[in-house]
Coordinates of C-alpha atoms in Angstrom, one line a residue:
X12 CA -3.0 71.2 213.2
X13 CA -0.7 70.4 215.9
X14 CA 2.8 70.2 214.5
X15 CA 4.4 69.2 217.8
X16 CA 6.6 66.3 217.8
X17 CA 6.6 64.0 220.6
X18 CA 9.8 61.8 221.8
X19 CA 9.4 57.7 222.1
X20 CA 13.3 57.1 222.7
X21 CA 16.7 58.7 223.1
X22 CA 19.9 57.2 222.4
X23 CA 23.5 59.0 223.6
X24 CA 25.8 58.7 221.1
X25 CA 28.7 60.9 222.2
X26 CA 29.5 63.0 224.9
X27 CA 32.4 65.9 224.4
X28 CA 33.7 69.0 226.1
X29 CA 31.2 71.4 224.1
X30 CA 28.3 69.4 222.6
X31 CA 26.7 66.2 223.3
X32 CA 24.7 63.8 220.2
X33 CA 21.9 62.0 220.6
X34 CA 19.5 59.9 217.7
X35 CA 16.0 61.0 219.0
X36 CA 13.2 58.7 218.0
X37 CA 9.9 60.7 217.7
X38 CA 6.2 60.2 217.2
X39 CA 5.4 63.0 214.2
X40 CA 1.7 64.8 214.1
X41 CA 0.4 62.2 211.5
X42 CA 1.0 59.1 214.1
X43 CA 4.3 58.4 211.9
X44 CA 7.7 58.0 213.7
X45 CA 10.7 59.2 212.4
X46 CA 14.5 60.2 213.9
X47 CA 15.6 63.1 214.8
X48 CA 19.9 63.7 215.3
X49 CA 20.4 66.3 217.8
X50 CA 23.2 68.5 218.7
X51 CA 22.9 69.4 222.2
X52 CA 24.9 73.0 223.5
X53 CA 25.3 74.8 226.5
X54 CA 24.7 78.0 224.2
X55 CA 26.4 81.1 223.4
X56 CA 27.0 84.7 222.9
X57 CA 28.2 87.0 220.0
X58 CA 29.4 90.7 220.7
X59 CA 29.5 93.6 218.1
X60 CA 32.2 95.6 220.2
X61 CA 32.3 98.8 218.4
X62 CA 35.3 101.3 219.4
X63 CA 35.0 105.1 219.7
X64 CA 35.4 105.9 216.2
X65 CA 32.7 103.3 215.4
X66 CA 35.2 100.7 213.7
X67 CA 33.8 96.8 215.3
X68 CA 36.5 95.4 216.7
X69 CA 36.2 91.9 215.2
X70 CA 38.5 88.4 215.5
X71 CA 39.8 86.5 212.9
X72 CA 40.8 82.7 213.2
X73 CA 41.3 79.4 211.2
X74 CA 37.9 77.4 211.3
X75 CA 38.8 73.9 211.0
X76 CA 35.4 72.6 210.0
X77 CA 35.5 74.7 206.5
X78 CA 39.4 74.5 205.9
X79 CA 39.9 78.5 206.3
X80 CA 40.4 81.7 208.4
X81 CA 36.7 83.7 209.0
X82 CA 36.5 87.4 210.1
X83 CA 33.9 87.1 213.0
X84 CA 32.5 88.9 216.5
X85 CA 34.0 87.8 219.5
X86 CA 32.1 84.8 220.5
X87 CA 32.0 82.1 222.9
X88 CA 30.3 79.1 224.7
X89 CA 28.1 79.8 228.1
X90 CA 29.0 77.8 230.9
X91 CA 25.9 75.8 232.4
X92 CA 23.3 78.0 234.0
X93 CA 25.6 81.3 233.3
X94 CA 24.4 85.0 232.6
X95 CA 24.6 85.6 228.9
X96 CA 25.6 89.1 229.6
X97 CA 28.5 87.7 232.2
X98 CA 29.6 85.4 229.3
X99 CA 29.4 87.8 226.8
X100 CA 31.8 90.4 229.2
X101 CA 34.5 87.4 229.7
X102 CA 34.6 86.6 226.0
X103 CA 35.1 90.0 224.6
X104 CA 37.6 90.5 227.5
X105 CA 39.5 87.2 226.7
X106 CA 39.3 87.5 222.8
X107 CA 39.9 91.1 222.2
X108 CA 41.2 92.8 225.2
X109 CA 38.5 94.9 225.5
X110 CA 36.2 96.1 228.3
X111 CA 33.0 97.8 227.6
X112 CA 30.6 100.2 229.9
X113 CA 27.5 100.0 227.9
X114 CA 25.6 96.7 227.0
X115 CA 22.8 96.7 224.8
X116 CA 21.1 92.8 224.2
X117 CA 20.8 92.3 220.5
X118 CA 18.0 89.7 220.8
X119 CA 19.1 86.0 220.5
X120 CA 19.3 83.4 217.4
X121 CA 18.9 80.1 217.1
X122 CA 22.2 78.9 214.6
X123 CA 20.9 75.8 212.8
X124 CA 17.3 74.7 214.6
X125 CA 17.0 71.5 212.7
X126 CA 20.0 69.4 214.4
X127 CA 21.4 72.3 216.8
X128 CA 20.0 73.1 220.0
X129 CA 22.6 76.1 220.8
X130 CA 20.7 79.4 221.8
X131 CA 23.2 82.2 220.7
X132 CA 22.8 85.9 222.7
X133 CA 23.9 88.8 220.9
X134 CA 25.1 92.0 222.5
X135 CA 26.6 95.2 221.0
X136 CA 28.8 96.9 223.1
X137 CA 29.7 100.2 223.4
X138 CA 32.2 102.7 225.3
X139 CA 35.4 100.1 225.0
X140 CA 38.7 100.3 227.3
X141 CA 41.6 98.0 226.0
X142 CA 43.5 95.7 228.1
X143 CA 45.8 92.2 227.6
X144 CA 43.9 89.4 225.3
X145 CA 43.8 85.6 227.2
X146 CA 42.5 83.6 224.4
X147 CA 42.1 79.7 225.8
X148 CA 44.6 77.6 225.1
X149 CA 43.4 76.2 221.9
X150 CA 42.3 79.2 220.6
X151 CA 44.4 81.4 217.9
X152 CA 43.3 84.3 217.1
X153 CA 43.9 87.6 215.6
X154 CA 41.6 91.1 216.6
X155 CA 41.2 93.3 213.9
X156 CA 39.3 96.7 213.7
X157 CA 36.9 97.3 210.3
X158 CA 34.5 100.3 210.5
X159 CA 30.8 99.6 210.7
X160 CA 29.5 100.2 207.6
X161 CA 32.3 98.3 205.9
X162 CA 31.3 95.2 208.1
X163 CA 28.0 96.0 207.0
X164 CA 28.7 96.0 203.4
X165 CA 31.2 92.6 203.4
X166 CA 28.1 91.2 205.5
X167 CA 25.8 92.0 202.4
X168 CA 27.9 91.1 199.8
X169 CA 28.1 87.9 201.2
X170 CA 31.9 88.2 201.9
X171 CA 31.7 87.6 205.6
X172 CA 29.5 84.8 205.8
X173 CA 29.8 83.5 209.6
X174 CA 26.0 83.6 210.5
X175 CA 26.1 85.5 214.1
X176 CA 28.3 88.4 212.4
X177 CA 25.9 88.8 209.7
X178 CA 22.7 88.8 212.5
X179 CA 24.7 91.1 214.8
X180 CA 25.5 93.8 212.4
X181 CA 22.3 93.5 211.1
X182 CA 20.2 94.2 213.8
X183 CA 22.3 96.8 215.2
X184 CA 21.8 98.6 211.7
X185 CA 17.5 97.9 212.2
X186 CA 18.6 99.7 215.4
X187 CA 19.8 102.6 213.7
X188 CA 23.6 102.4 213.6

């Protein structure tokens, strides 16, 4: 059976600095329509920076959307028709400080594929140098350092629940960290 759905209309609903929405009106496999809500985003990276002493050098910060502060990998949004890894080595740079030599992709996610288009790379980088922070201007933030298998263990335990963290850390572990 093909399961692919096939677009009849688009409307634009709202256009921002970071995402744009859109109400999608689709023709579904059966000859149905229904309406699809989509969240459009330039995409994104995730880095598990991991210092000498193999502590991941993480950032914590007040998500408004859940009312609290989350312990996560550096992250940020990809400019249009950016390198990942060139996003990826501003980010960590701007967030934490830090500089790395080695770069090792991580594989990408996809965050929330039923409303979300975003495309998130992760890297774990390695081999760090620290410099001056330069969050953005609306970003307040705090770096911390928690050794590996800690993170591990508050990712399992379902302590640290921001979903790239838990993907990062766990692939690196498949990848024998």
């Amino acid at each position: 059976m093909n399961l692919t759905e096939q677009l009849i209309s688009r409307r634009e609903i709202y256009h921002g600095r970071i995402i744009d929405v859109q109400v999608d009106t689709v023709s579904l496999p059966n000859g149905s329509t229904s309406t699809r809500e989509v969240v459009r985003h330039p995409g994104g990276v995730g880095i598990l920076a991991l210092d000498d002493e193999d502590c991941a050098v993480l950032v914590e910060q007040y998500r408004y959307v859940f009312g609290r502060t989350l312990l996560e990998i550096p992250a940020g949004k990809r400019e249009p028709g950016e390198d990942p890894l060139t996003t990826a080595r501003r980010e960590l740079r701007e967030e934490t400080g830090a500089e790395a030599t080695h770069w090792q992709p991580l594989g990408a996610i996809l965050p929330s594929p039923g409303c979300y288009g975003e495309v998130l790379h992760l890297y774990l980088a390695r081999d760090l140098t620290f410099g001056a922070t330069h969050p953005d201007a609306d970003e307040f933030l705090q770096v911390r350092r928690l050794p590996f298998d800690t993170l591990l263990a508050r990712c399992l335990s379902g302590e640290i629940e921001d979903g790239k963290t838990v993907a990062a850390v766990l692939k690196a572990k498949l990848l024998g960290l």
